[in-house]
Tab-separated table of C-alpha atoms in Angstrom:
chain	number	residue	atom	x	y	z
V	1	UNK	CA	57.066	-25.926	30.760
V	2	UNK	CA	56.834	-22.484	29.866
V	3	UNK	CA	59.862	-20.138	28.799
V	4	UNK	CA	60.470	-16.208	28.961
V	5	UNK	CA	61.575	-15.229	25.640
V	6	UNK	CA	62.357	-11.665	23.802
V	7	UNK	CA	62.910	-11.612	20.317
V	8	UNK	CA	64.072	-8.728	18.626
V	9	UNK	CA	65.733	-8.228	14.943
V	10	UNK	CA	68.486	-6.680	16.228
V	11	UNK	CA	71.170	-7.532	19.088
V	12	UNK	CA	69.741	-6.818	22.764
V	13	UNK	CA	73.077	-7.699	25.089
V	14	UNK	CA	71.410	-5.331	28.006
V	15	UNK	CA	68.550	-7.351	27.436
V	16	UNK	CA	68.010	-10.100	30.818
V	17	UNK	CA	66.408	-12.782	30.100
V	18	UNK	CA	66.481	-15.681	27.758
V	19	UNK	CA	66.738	-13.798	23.809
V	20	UNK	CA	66.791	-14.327	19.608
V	21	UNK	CA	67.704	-12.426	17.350
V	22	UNK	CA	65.438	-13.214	14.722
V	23	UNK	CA	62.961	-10.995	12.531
V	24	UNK	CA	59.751	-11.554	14.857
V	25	UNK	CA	57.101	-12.565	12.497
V	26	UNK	CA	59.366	-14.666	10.568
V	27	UNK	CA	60.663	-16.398	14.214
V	28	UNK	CA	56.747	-17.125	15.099
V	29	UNK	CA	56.230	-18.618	11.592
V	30	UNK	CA	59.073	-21.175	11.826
V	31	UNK	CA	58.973	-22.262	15.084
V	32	UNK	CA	55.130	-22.683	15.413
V	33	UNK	CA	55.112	-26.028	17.428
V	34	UNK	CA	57.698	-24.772	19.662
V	35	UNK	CA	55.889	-21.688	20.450
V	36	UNK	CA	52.721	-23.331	21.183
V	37	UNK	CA	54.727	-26.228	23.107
V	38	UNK	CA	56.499	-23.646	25.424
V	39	UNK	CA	54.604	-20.432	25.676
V	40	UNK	CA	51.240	-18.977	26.979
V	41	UNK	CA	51.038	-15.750	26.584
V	42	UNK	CA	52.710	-13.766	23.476
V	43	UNK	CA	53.522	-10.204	23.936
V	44	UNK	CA	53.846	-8.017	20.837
V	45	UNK	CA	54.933	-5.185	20.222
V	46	UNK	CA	55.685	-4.071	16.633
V	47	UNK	CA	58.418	-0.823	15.728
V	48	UNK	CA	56.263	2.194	16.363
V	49	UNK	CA	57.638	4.471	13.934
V	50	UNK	CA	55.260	4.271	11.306
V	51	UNK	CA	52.697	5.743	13.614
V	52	UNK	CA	54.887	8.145	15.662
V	53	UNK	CA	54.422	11.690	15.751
V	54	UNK	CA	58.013	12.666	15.654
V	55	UNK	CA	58.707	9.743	12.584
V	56	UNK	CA	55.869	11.723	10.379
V	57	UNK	CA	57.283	14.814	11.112
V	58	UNK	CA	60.488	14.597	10.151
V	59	UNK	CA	59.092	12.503	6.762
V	60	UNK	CA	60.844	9.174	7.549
V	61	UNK	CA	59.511	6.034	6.665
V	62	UNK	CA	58.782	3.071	8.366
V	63	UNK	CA	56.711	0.219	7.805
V	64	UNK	CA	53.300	-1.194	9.117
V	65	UNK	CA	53.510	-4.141	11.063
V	66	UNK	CA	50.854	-4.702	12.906
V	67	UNK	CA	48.757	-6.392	10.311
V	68	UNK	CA	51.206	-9.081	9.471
V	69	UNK	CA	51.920	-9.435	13.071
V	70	UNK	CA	48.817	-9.785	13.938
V	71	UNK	CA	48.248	-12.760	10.742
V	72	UNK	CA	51.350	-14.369	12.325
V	73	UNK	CA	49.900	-14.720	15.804
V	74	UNK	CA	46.675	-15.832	14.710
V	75	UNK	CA	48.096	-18.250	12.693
V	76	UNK	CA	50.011	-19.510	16.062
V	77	UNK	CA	46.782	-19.319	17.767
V	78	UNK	CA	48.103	-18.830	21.504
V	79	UNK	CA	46.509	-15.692	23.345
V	80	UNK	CA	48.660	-12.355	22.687
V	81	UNK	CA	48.896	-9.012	23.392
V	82	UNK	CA	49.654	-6.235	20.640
V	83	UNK	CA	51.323	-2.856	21.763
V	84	UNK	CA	51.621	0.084	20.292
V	85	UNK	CA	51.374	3.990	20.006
V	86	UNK	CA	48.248	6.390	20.187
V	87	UNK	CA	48.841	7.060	17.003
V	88	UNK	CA	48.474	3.574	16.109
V	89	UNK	CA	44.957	2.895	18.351
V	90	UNK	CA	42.981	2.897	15.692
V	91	UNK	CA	44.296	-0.217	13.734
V	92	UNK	CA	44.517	-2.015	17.143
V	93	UNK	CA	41.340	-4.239	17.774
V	94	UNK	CA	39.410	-2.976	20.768
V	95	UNK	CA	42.315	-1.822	22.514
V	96	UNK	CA	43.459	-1.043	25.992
V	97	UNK	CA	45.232	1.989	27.089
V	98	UNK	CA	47.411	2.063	30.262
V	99	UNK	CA	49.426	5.385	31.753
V	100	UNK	CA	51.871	5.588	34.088
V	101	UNK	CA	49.663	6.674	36.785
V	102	UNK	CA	48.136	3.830	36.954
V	103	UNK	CA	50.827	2.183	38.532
V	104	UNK	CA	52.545	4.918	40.690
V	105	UNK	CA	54.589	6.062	37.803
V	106	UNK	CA	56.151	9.300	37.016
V	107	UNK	CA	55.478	9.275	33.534
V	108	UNK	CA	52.091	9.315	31.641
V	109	UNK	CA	53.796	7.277	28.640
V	110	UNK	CA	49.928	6.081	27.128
V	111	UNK	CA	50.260	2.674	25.396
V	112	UNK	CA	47.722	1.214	23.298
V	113	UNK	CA	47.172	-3.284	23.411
V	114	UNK	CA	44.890	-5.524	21.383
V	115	UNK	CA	43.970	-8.098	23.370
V	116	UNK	CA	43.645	-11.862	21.171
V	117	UNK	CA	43.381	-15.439	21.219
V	118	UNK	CA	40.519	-15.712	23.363
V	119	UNK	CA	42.399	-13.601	26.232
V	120	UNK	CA	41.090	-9.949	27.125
V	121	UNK	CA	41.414	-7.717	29.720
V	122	UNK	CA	40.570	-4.522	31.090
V	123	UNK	CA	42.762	-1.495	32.156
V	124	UNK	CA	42.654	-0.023	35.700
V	125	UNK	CA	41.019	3.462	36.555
V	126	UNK	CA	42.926	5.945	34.537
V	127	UNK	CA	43.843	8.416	37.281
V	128	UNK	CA	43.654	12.481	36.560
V	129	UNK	CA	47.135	13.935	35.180
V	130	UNK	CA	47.258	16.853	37.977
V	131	UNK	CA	51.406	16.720	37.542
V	132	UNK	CA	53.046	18.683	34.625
V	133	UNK	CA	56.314	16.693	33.071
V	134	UNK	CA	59.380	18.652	32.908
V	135	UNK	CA	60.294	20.025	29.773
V	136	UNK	CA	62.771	18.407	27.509
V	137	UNK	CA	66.437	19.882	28.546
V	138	UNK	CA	66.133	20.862	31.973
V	139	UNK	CA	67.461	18.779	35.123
V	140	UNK	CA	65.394	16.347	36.095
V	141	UNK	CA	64.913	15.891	39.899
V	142	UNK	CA	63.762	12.514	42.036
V	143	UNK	CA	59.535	12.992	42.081
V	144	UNK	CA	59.606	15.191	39.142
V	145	UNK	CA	57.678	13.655	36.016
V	146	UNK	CA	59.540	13.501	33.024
V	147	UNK	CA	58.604	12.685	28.972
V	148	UNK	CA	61.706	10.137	28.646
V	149	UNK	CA	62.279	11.127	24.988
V	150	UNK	CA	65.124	12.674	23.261
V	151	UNK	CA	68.325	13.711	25.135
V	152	UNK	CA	66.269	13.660	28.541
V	153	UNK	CA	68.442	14.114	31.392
V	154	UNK	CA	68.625	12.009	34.942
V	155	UNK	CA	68.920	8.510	32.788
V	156	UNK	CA	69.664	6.965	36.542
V	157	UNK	CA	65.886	8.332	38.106
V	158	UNK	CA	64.080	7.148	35.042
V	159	UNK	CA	65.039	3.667	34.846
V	160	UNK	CA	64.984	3.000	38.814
V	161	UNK	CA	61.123	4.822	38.342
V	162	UNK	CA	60.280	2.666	35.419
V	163	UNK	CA	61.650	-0.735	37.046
V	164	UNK	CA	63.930	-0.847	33.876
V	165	UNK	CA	67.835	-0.906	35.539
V	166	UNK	CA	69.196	-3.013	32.269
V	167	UNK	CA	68.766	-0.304	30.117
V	168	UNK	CA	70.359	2.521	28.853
V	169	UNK	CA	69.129	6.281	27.450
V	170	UNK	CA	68.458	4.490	23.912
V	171	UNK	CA	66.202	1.256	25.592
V	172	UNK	CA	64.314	3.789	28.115
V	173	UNK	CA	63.108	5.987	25.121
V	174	UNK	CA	61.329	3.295	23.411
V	175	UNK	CA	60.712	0.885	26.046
V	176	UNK	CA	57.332	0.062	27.488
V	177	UNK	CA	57.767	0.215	31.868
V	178	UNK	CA	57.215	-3.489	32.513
V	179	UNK	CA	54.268	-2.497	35.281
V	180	UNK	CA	52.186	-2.553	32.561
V	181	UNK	CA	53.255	-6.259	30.975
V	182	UNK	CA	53.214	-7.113	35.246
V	183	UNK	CA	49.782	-5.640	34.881
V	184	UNK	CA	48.701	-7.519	31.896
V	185	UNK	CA	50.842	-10.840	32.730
V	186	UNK	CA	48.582	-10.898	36.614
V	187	UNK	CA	45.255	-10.681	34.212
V	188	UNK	CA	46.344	-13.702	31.918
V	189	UNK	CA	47.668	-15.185	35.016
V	190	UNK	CA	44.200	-14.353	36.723
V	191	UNK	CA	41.819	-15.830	34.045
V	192	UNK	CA	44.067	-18.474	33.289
V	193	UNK	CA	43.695	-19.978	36.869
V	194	UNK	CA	39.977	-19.784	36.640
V	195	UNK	CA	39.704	-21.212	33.835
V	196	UNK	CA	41.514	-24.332	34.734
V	197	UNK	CA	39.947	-24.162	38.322
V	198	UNK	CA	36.262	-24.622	36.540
């Protein structure tokens, strides 16, 4: 029987399904047999910063995870996605990118997924960006498309247009819209069934 589980290092109480608090690499090395006994499909997605525009810009640092995330899901050996940031594409094996528009969005919000453990997929058409986003600090109107970063204003039309209504300002800003894990989850889903079926 498989189970829907988020882990995260630090406390997620908007978060709505079943949750640990754990270090995430650490959580997958100690509970191996669990993992492999109760899941099918493990989707990453390691802190961003490192390879954020903003992060560099403002000289913070943050470290790389997506190598030893990677090492830790290999060693579980289940299939697994890896997100991540544009600026991160290049350290991501062969990967994917999916936009907003490709699922009636109104946000372009690119991000990047390795594909592993014998599962891969492919992303939809990438549709032309004909809309402009509205610029940080003005009001942001129902239809408009909108950068949800900073202080961005109209939290209540970005999280019914991403599908996210659990979260607040602080999630929506770093959050990935879950069309895209819908859109991955149907492909596992997809070649999982055929697999079985032959």
């Amino acid at each position: 029987m498989s189970v829907l589980l988020g882990v995260d290092k630090d406390p997620q109480p908007r978060y709505p399904f079943n949750f640990c608090q754990s270090d995430a690499i650490a959580f997958v090395m100690e509970n191996l047999d669990f993992l492999r006994e109760h899941v099918d499909l493990v989707h990453a997605s390691p802190p961003c910063q490192h390879d954020s525009d903003c992060q560099r810009i403002q000289g913070r640092e943050h470290p790389d995870l997506i190598g030893p995330t990677r090492n830790a899901l290999e060693a579980l050996g289940l299939p697994y996605v890896i997100e991540n940031v544009g600026g991160a594409a290049a350290k991501l094996r062969d990967p994917a990118e999916l936009c907003g528009a490709m699922f009636g969005l109104h946000t372009y919000r690119h991000r990047y997924f390795e594909a592993g453990g014998g599962f891969s997929f492919a992303a939809p058409g990438h549709p032309p960006h004909l809309q402009s986003t509205v610029k940080m600090g003005r009001a942001l109107k129902p239809g408009d498309f909108y950068h949800a970063v900073g202080n961005f204003s109209n939290v209540a039309y970005v999280r019914e247009d991403m599908g996210v209504t659990w979260m607040n300002r602080d999630g929506i800003r770093e959050c990935i819209p879950p069309a895209y894990t819908e859109y991955i989850g149907r492909q596992f889903i997809q070649q999982h069934t055929m697999i079985g079926a032959s």
